Tab-separated table of C-alpha atoms and ligand atoms in Angstrom:
chain	number	residue	atom	x	y	z
A	3	MET	CA	-34.844	14.307	-32.564
A	4	LYS	CA	-36.274	10.772	-32.567
A	5	THR	CA	-34.291	8.325	-30.417
A	6	LEU	CA	-32.052	5.984	-32.364
A	7	LEU	CA	-31.446	2.364	-31.375
A	8	THR	CA	-28.225	0.807	-32.608
A	9	LEU	CA	-27.547	-2.917	-32.682
A	10	ALA	CA	-23.766	-3.291	-32.574
A	11	ILE	CA	-21.483	-6.261	-33.201
A	12	GLU	CA	-17.827	-6.673	-32.200
A	13	THR	CA	-15.770	-9.720	-33.234
A	14	SER	CA	-12.308	-8.279	-33.904
A	15	CYS	CA	-10.396	-10.609	-31.576
A	16	ASP	CA	-11.489	-13.134	-28.967
A	17	GLU	CA	-14.735	-11.636	-27.679
A	18	THR	CA	-18.044	-12.219	-29.442
A	19	SER	CA	-20.089	-9.245	-28.368
A	20	CYS	CA	-23.400	-7.704	-29.281
A	21	ALA	CA	-25.072	-4.650	-27.755
A	22	VAL	CA	-28.116	-2.445	-28.059
A	23	VAL	CA	-27.280	1.221	-27.516
A	24	LYS	CA	-29.705	4.149	-27.379
A	25	ASP	CA	-28.541	7.462	-28.841
A	26	GLY	CA	-24.880	6.542	-28.565
A	27	ARG	CA	-24.681	6.903	-24.790
A	28	GLU	CA	-27.191	4.622	-23.109
A	29	VAL	CA	-26.494	0.878	-23.022
A	30	LEU	CA	-29.646	-1.258	-23.060
A	31	SER	CA	-27.609	-4.467	-23.286
A	32	ASN	CA	-23.958	-5.402	-23.787
A	33	ILE	CA	-23.458	-9.166	-24.060
A	34	ILE	CA	-19.822	-10.288	-24.121
A	35	SER	CA	-18.901	-13.909	-24.697
A	36	SER	CA	-15.191	-14.289	-24.044
A	37	GLN	CA	-13.075	-17.057	-25.562
A	38	ILE	CA	-10.153	-16.357	-23.228
A	39	GLU	CA	-10.287	-19.741	-21.483
A	40	ILE	CA	-9.993	-21.530	-24.848
A	41	HIS	CA	-6.992	-19.474	-26.019
A	42	ARG	CA	-5.241	-19.381	-22.648
A	43	ARG	CA	-3.658	-22.798	-23.023
A	44	PHE	CA	-1.960	-21.599	-26.240
A	45	GLY	CA	-0.571	-18.493	-24.501
A	46	GLY	CA	-2.370	-16.134	-26.895
A	47	VAL	CA	-5.240	-15.848	-29.358
A	48	VAL	CA	-5.279	-18.495	-32.123
A	49	PRO	CA	-6.965	-16.745	-35.108
A	50	GLU	CA	-8.503	-19.854	-36.677
A	51	ILE	CA	-10.059	-20.962	-33.393
A	52	ALA	CA	-11.320	-17.411	-32.760
A	53	SER	CA	-13.197	-17.336	-36.095
A	54	ARG	CA	-14.799	-20.719	-35.509
A	55	LYS	CA	-15.951	-19.762	-32.028
A	56	HIS	CA	-17.427	-16.488	-33.312
A	57	ILE	CA	-19.414	-18.427	-35.933
A	58	GLU	CA	-20.730	-20.828	-33.293
A	59	SER	CA	-21.970	-18.121	-30.965
A	60	ILE	CA	-22.799	-14.999	-32.999
A	61	ASN	CA	-26.489	-15.739	-33.625
A	62	ASN	CA	-27.142	-16.581	-29.994
A	63	ILE	CA	-25.315	-13.500	-28.770
A	64	ILE	CA	-27.336	-11.254	-31.101
A	65	GLN	CA	-30.599	-12.757	-29.829
A	66	GLU	CA	-29.418	-12.500	-26.226
A	67	SER	CA	-28.617	-8.813	-26.672
A	68	LEU	CA	-32.103	-8.104	-28.040
A	69	ASP	CA	-33.743	-10.075	-25.216
A	70	ALA	CA	-31.670	-8.375	-22.525
A	71	ALA	CA	-32.573	-4.961	-23.972
A	72	GLY	CA	-36.246	-5.920	-24.207
A	73	VAL	CA	-36.439	-5.033	-27.891
A	74	GLN	CA	-37.009	-6.794	-31.212
A	75	PHE	CA	-35.312	-6.564	-34.589
A	76	SER	CA	-38.094	-4.271	-35.774
A	77	ASP	CA	-37.147	-1.689	-33.093
A	78	ILE	CA	-33.568	-1.356	-34.375
A	79	ASP	CA	-32.740	1.748	-36.478
A	80	LEU	CA	-29.052	1.252	-37.201
A	81	ILE	CA	-26.454	-1.536	-37.379
A	82	GLY	CA	-22.891	-0.876	-36.204
A	83	VAL	CA	-20.066	-3.352	-36.652
A	84	THR	CA	-16.284	-3.382	-36.225
A	85	ARG	CA	-14.646	-3.367	-39.672
A	86	GLY	CA	-11.054	-3.296	-38.367
A	87	PRO	CA	-8.418	-3.411	-37.112
A	88	GLY	CA	-8.364	-7.000	-35.930
A	89	LEU	CA	-8.091	-10.599	-37.060
A	90	VAL	CA	-9.433	-10.860	-40.596
A	91	GLY	CA	-11.368	-14.119	-40.151
A	92	ALA	CA	-12.812	-12.977	-36.840
A	93	LEU	CA	-13.891	-9.597	-38.236
A	94	LEU	CA	-15.554	-11.258	-41.222
A	95	VAL	CA	-17.929	-13.207	-38.983
A	96	GLY	CA	-19.270	-10.036	-37.369
A	97	ILE	CA	-19.371	-8.094	-40.636
A	98	SER	CA	-21.268	-10.853	-42.451
A	99	ALA	CA	-23.867	-11.064	-39.690
A	100	ALA	CA	-24.181	-7.269	-39.572
A	101	LYS	CA	-24.600	-6.911	-43.331
A	102	ALA	CA	-27.236	-9.654	-43.399
A	103	LEU	CA	-29.180	-7.831	-40.669
A	104	ALA	CA	-28.894	-4.425	-42.347
A	105	TYR	CA	-30.026	-5.940	-45.657
A	106	GLY	CA	-32.843	-8.006	-44.170
A	107	LEU	CA	-34.157	-5.203	-41.957
A	108	ASP	CA	-33.500	-2.581	-44.629
A	109	ILE	CA	-31.747	-0.207	-42.231
A	110	PRO	CA	-28.432	1.680	-42.468
A	111	ILE	CA	-25.099	0.186	-41.424
A	112	VAL	CA	-21.852	1.785	-40.230
A	113	GLY	CA	-18.542	-0.090	-40.369
A	114	VAL	CA	-16.699	1.154	-37.278
A	115	ASN	CA	-13.012	1.616	-36.553
A	116	HIS	CA	-12.369	-0.483	-33.436
A	117	ILE	CA	-9.947	2.106	-32.014
A	118	GLU	CA	-12.579	4.817	-32.351
A	119	GLY	CA	-14.917	2.450	-30.505
A	120	HIS	CA	-12.507	2.345	-27.553
A	121	ILE	CA	-12.527	6.155	-27.410
A	122	CYS	CA	-16.349	6.300	-27.612
A	123	ALA	CA	-16.670	3.970	-24.600
A	124	ASN	CA	-16.054	7.168	-22.653
A	125	TYR	CA	-19.213	8.806	-24.045
A	126	ILE	CA	-21.192	5.959	-22.503
A	127	GLU	CA	-19.502	6.217	-19.122
A	128	HIS	CA	-19.457	10.037	-18.942
A	129	LYS	CA	-22.749	11.392	-20.244
A	130	GLU	CA	-21.490	14.979	-20.139
A	131	LEU	CA	-18.180	14.320	-21.925
A	132	GLU	CA	-17.732	16.120	-25.240
A	133	PRO	CA	-14.732	16.707	-27.479
A	134	PRO	CA	-12.253	18.351	-27.712
A	135	PHE	CA	-9.924	16.397	-25.432
A	136	THR	CA	-6.491	14.779	-25.346
A	137	CYS	CA	-6.755	10.997	-25.577
A	138	LEU	CA	-4.480	8.057	-24.809
A	139	VAL	CA	-5.600	4.778	-26.390
A	140	VAL	CA	-3.702	1.812	-24.973
A	141	SER	CA	-4.814	-1.712	-25.764
A	142	GLY	CA	-3.398	-5.113	-26.667
A	143	GLY	CA	-2.946	-4.132	-30.303
A	144	HIS	CA	-2.569	-0.339	-30.281
A	145	SER	CA	-1.036	2.613	-28.493
A	146	TYR	CA	-2.076	6.027	-29.757
A	147	LEU	CA	-1.830	9.546	-28.450
A	148	LEU	CA	-4.271	11.896	-30.137
A	149	GLU	CA	-6.339	15.022	-29.996
A	150	ALA	CA	-10.063	14.341	-30.402
A	151	LYS	CA	-11.283	17.527	-32.082
A	152	GLY	CA	-14.822	16.326	-32.718
A	153	TYR	CA	-16.904	13.149	-32.340
A	154	ASN	CA	-15.188	11.639	-35.361
A	155	ASP	CA	-12.368	14.045	-35.994
A	156	TYR	CA	-9.000	12.916	-34.646
A	157	GLU	CA	-5.525	14.319	-34.974
A	158	LEU	CA	-3.082	11.498	-34.468
A	159	VAL	CA	-0.032	12.814	-32.632
A	160	GLY	CA	1.860	9.718	-31.487
A	161	ARG	CA	1.808	5.965	-31.822
A	162	THR	CA	3.900	2.973	-30.838
A	163	ARG	CA	6.789	2.157	-33.124
A	164	ASP	CA	6.872	-1.486	-32.044
A	165	ASP	CA	4.879	-3.278	-29.330
A	166	ALA	CA	1.569	-1.917	-28.076
A	167	ALA	CA	1.427	-1.178	-24.350
A	168	GLY	CA	-0.900	-4.128	-23.638
A	169	GLU	CA	1.269	-6.399	-25.752
A	170	ALA	CA	4.279	-5.471	-23.579
A	171	PHE	CA	2.253	-6.277	-20.449
A	172	ASP	CA	1.237	-9.639	-21.943
A	173	LYS	CA	4.769	-10.596	-23.053
A	174	VAL	CA	6.365	-9.669	-19.751
A	175	ALA	CA	3.607	-11.530	-17.900
A	176	ARG	CA	4.262	-14.603	-19.996
A	177	SER	CA	7.950	-14.537	-19.159
A	178	LEU	CA	6.981	-14.415	-15.476
A	179	GLY	CA	4.789	-17.506	-15.941
A	180	LEU	CA	1.509	-15.618	-15.569
A	181	PRO	CA	-1.632	-16.577	-17.566
A	182	TYR	CA	-2.808	-14.835	-20.753
A	183	PRO	CA	-3.750	-11.996	-20.976
A	184	GLY	CA	-1.185	-10.907	-18.424
A	185	GLY	CA	-2.054	-7.212	-18.015
A	186	PRO	CA	-4.534	-7.671	-15.159
A	187	PHE	CA	-2.133	-10.069	-13.342
A	188	ILE	CA	0.764	-7.604	-13.565
A	189	ASP	CA	-1.585	-4.886	-12.318
A	190	LYS	CA	-2.514	-6.937	-9.242
A	191	LEU	CA	1.044	-8.072	-8.491
A	192	ALA	CA	2.371	-4.533	-8.906
A	193	LEU	CA	0.217	-3.441	-5.963
A	194	GLU	CA	2.267	-5.740	-3.688
A	195	GLY	CA	5.676	-5.061	-5.251
A	196	ASN	CA	8.305	-2.324	-4.985
A	197	SER	CA	8.305	-0.221	-8.144
A	198	GLU	CA	11.812	1.053	-7.390
A	199	ALA	CA	13.348	-2.386	-6.849
A	200	ILE	CA	14.691	-2.744	-10.398
A	201	GLU	CA	15.813	0.075	-12.675
A	202	PHE	CA	14.167	-0.620	-16.057
A	203	PRO	CA	14.597	1.911	-18.888
A	204	ARG	CA	12.054	4.640	-19.674
A	205	ILE	CA	12.001	4.952	-23.454
A	206	PHE	CA	11.136	8.546	-24.308
A	207	LEU	CA	12.640	8.471	-27.848
A	208	GLU	CA	13.762	11.780	-29.430
A	209	ASN	CA	13.094	15.079	-27.746
A	210	LYS	CA	9.512	16.160	-28.316
A	211	SER	CA	8.445	12.872	-29.923
A	212	TYR	CA	4.995	11.685	-28.921
A	213	ASP	CA	5.653	8.172	-30.221
A	214	PHE	CA	6.107	5.196	-27.916
A	215	SER	CA	8.431	2.213	-27.935
A	216	PHE	CA	8.040	-0.694	-25.541
A	217	SER	CA	10.056	-3.503	-27.079
A	218	GLY	CA	13.371	-2.308	-25.530
A	219	LEU	CA	11.769	-2.277	-22.101
A	220	LYS	CA	10.330	-5.747	-22.676
A	221	THR	CA	13.782	-7.057	-23.707
A	222	SER	CA	15.323	-5.458	-20.654
A	223	VAL	CA	12.858	-7.326	-18.402
A	224	LEU	CA	13.557	-10.611	-20.215
A	225	ASN	CA	17.321	-10.049	-19.811
A	226	TYR	CA	16.861	-9.353	-16.123
A	227	ILE	CA	14.924	-12.600	-15.662
A	228	ASN	CA	17.525	-14.617	-17.634
A	229	ASN	CA	20.414	-13.114	-15.658
A	230	MET	CA	18.773	-13.838	-12.349
A	231	GLU	CA	18.018	-17.405	-13.419
A	232	GLN	CA	21.609	-17.951	-14.545
A	233	LYS	CA	22.930	-16.631	-11.248
A	234	LYS	CA	20.323	-18.822	-9.511
A	235	GLU	CA	19.094	-15.791	-7.601
A	236	GLU	CA	15.530	-15.454	-6.433
A	237	ILE	CA	13.222	-13.424	-8.686
A	238	VAL	CA	10.654	-11.433	-6.718
A	239	ILE	CA	7.837	-11.472	-9.273
A	240	ALA	CA	5.878	-8.682	-7.596
A	241	ASP	CA	8.936	-6.389	-7.728
A	242	VAL	CA	9.527	-7.169	-11.420
A	243	ALA	CA	5.847	-6.496	-12.151
A	244	ALA	CA	5.811	-3.231	-10.193
A	245	SER	CA	9.111	-1.969	-11.670
A	246	PHE	CA	8.098	-2.872	-15.237
A	247	GLN	CA	4.637	-1.320	-14.867
A	248	GLN	CA	6.104	1.887	-13.445
A	249	ALA	CA	8.491	2.182	-16.411
A	250	VAL	CA	5.513	1.936	-18.818
A	251	LEU	CA	3.340	4.333	-16.834
A	252	ASP	CA	6.031	6.993	-16.426
A	253	VAL	CA	6.273	7.311	-20.205
A	254	LEU	CA	2.518	7.132	-20.887
A	255	VAL	CA	1.643	9.707	-18.236
A	256	GLU	CA	4.478	12.110	-19.072
A	257	LYS	CA	3.747	12.202	-22.810
A	258	THR	CA	-0.020	12.488	-22.359
A	259	PHE	CA	0.300	15.458	-20.001
A	260	ARG	CA	2.921	17.064	-22.220
A	261	LEU	CA	0.495	16.932	-25.147
A	262	ALA	CA	-2.433	18.195	-23.058
A	263	ARG	CA	-0.336	21.141	-21.846
A	264	GLU	CA	0.923	21.909	-25.354
A	265	ARG	CA	-2.647	21.973	-26.685
A	266	GLY	CA	-4.129	23.775	-23.694
A	267	SER	CA	-6.458	20.836	-23.097
A	268	ASP	CA	-8.335	20.585	-19.792
A	269	LYS	CA	-9.487	16.975	-20.339
A	270	ILE	CA	-7.517	13.752	-20.686
A	271	VAL	CA	-9.435	10.652	-21.770
A	272	LEU	CA	-8.067	7.110	-21.396
A	273	ALA	CA	-9.251	4.238	-23.581
A	274	GLY	CA	-8.491	0.591	-24.379
A	275	GLY	CA	-7.788	-2.459	-22.219
A	276	VAL	CA	-4.776	-0.949	-20.445
A	277	ALA	CA	-6.981	1.979	-19.335
A	278	SER	CA	-8.293	-0.386	-16.665
A	279	ASN	CA	-4.830	-0.556	-15.090
A	280	SER	CA	-5.192	0.687	-11.519
A	281	GLY	CA	-1.679	2.177	-11.444
A	282	LEU	CA	-2.290	4.160	-14.643
A	283	ARG	CA	-5.620	5.448	-13.346
A	284	SER	CA	-4.284	6.623	-10.012
A	285	MET	CA	-1.122	8.154	-11.462
A	286	MET	CA	-3.197	10.056	-14.048
A	287	LYS	CA	-5.646	11.258	-11.389
A	288	ARG	CA	-2.891	12.445	-9.055
A	289	ARG	CA	-1.150	14.365	-11.809
A	290	GLY	CA	-4.500	15.669	-13.106
A	291	LEU	CA	-5.293	17.158	-9.692
A	292	LYS	CA	-1.910	18.866	-9.627
A	293	GLU	CA	-2.216	20.268	-13.147
A	294	ASN	CA	-5.935	21.006	-13.039
A	295	ILE	CA	-6.797	18.609	-15.848
A	296	ALA	CA	-9.867	16.335	-15.563
A	297	ILE	CA	-9.219	12.623	-16.138
A	298	TYR	CA	-11.819	10.344	-17.733
A	299	TYR	CA	-11.809	6.589	-18.263
A	300	PRO	CA	-14.544	3.982	-18.764
A	301	ASN	CA	-15.333	1.234	-16.254
A	302	SER	CA	-13.322	-1.949	-16.781
A	303	ILE	CA	-16.026	-3.754	-18.818
A	304	LEU	CA	-16.116	-0.858	-21.268
A	305	CYS	CA	-12.287	-0.584	-21.414
A	306	THR	CA	-11.741	-4.025	-22.911
A	307	ASP	CA	-13.411	-5.198	-26.116
A	308	ASN	CA	-17.213	-4.920	-26.129
A	309	ALA	CA	-19.945	-4.083	-28.626
A	310	ALA	CA	-21.487	-1.172	-26.701
A	311	MET	CA	-18.499	1.029	-27.565
A	312	ILE	CA	-18.978	0.080	-31.232
A	313	GLY	CA	-22.650	1.052	-30.960
A	314	SER	CA	-21.644	4.436	-29.591
A	315	ALA	CA	-19.100	5.048	-32.365
A	316	ALA	CA	-21.603	3.930	-35.043
A	317	TYR	CA	-24.171	6.406	-33.691
A	318	PHE	CA	-21.815	9.385	-33.625
A	319	ASN	CA	-20.639	8.546	-37.161
A	320	TYR	CA	-24.185	8.146	-38.418
A	321	ILE	CA	-25.540	11.414	-37.023
A	322	SER	CA	-22.677	13.270	-38.662
A	323	GLY	CA	-23.620	11.761	-42.026
A	324	ILE	CA	-21.279	8.776	-42.213
A	325	GLU	CA	-22.848	5.539	-43.435
A	326	SER	CA	-21.334	2.448	-45.106
A	327	ASN	CA	-22.444	0.758	-48.297
A	328	LEU	CA	-23.345	-2.903	-47.985
A	329	ASP	CA	-20.236	-3.855	-49.959
A	330	PHE	CA	-17.759	-2.283	-47.504
A	331	LYS	CA	-14.631	-4.322	-46.945
A	332	VAL	CA	-13.007	-5.706	-43.831
A	333	MET	CA	-9.871	-3.703	-42.899
A	334	PRO	CA	-7.664	-5.844	-40.619
A	335	ASN	CA	-4.834	-3.273	-40.602
A	336	LEU	CA	-6.937	-0.160	-40.185
A	337	GLY	CA	-5.226	2.529	-38.117
A	338	LEU	CA	-6.629	5.749	-36.725
A	339	GLU	CA	-5.247	7.767	-39.617
A	340	TYR	CA	-8.015	8.041	-42.199
O	426	LIG	O1	-8.685	-3.270	-25.695
O	426	LIG	P1	-8.436	-4.713	-25.500
O	426	LIG	O2	-9.510	-5.542	-24.864
O	426	LIG	O3	-8.097	-5.434	-26.840
O	426	LIG	C1	-7.461	-4.844	-27.948
O	426	LIG	O4	-8.147	-4.111	-28.701
O	426	LIG	O5	-6.248	-5.085	-28.059
O	426	LIG	O6	-7.098	-4.794	-24.651
O	426	LIG	C2	-6.584	-5.995	-24.167
O	426	LIG	C3	-5.256	-5.664	-23.515
O	426	LIG	C4	-4.441	-6.893	-23.152
O	426	LIG	O7	-3.119	-6.709	-23.596
O	426	LIG	C5	-4.518	-6.907	-21.632
O	426	LIG	O8	-3.395	-7.495	-21.009
O	426	LIG	C6	-4.596	-5.428	-21.316
O	426	LIG	O9	-5.449	-4.910	-22.317
O	426	LIG	N1	-5.150	-5.173	-19.978
O	426	LIG	C7	-4.441	-4.622	-18.982
O	426	LIG	C8	-5.309	-4.590	-17.858
O	426	LIG	N2	-6.515	-5.115	-18.228
O	426	LIG	C9	-6.403	-5.465	-19.546
O	426	LIG	N3	-3.182	-4.168	-18.920
O	426	LIG	C10	-2.756	-3.649	-17.753
O	426	LIG	N4	-3.514	-3.608	-16.645
O	426	LIG	C11	-4.788	-4.048	-16.645
O	426	LIG	N5	-5.534	-3.983	-15.532
O	427	LIG	ZN1	-9.777	-3.490	-28.414
C-alpha cells in the first residue's frame, strides 16, 4: 500500500500542536507550543485566553511542522484534527484550520476523538503493538478503563464518576502550594516522601465496579491539610504527596489488573498525561512481571497532549473507512462511548 502522510492538529486545551505522521506510526514532526506559563498565574487554564493564543500561533505551528518534517502541503494525503472533548473555543481554532486545509488541498479529513488519540500514542511508541489489549486512560480531563478490541473498536468498562485522576493530582498540588499543572510536581515530591506516612482512603466503590472516584480522596487530603494547619503542626509536603499518590495508584493498578485478568488479556496499555507518572509506571511494571502481563506506555512527550497521537488516530480511522464530512461539528463533551 502507498504510504500515507497525515497532517494533524491538536488544540483541545492549552497546547497548540501540529504534527506530520507517516502511516500512523512514524512521527516526522511533532511541534508543541505550550501555553502553560500564561495560564499558570491563574492556577488553571483560562478558556478565552487559550482560544486567543491558539489563533495567534496556529498558522506558524502548521508551517513549522511541515518544515521540520521536510515536506510541503502538496505531500500531505490526509488531515486529522481533534474534534473533542475539550474547550469549545480552543477546539474550534484547530477544526477551522484543519477544514480550510482539507478544502484547499482537496484531501480527506478525519475529526478525531482526543481520548482515542491518547491511546494511539502507544502505536507510535511501540511499533509492534496491536489490539486487543486492556487500556487505562488517565489524563487531566478523563479516566477510563477499557478493552481495545480493534484499532477503533473500544469497549468502555469503567470511568470516573467525579474528578479525573489528573484533576485530583492538580487540585491536591494546588492545595500544597505547588504550580499548575501539579501532577509532575507531586510525582517528583512523592519520590522523596513516605507513602505510608498518612492513611488516605482507597475508593474502590461497589464490589466488581470498574468505575473510579477521586473526589473523596481529594477532600480527605484537603481536610488533612486544614487540620494540620489549625493545630499548627508541620505539614511534610513530600509525605502528603507520596501518600496521596499511592492511594490513587493502588486503585488504578488494582482495577486495571483485575480487568486484564477477567478478560484474559496479556497486554496493559497506559495512556494520557498521568501515564507519565513514574510511580504508576513502576508499580504497573512490577505487577506485570509478577502476573506475566506486558506493560506499554508512551514516552512523556507522547503522554501529554500532542498532535502526533491525533495523526495516528486519524490514520487508523481512515484506513478502516472512517472519514468526516467538511461540515462535522465540534464535540466539547465527547466521551469514548460512541
Ligand atoms: O493528557 P493531558 O496532557 O491533558 C488532558 O487531556 O487532560 O494530561 C494532563 C494531566 C494534568 O492533570 C497533569 O497534572 C497530569 O496529566 N500529569 C501527571 C504527570 N504528568 C502530567 N500526573 C501525575 N504524574 C505526572 N508525572
Ligand atoms: Zn489530553
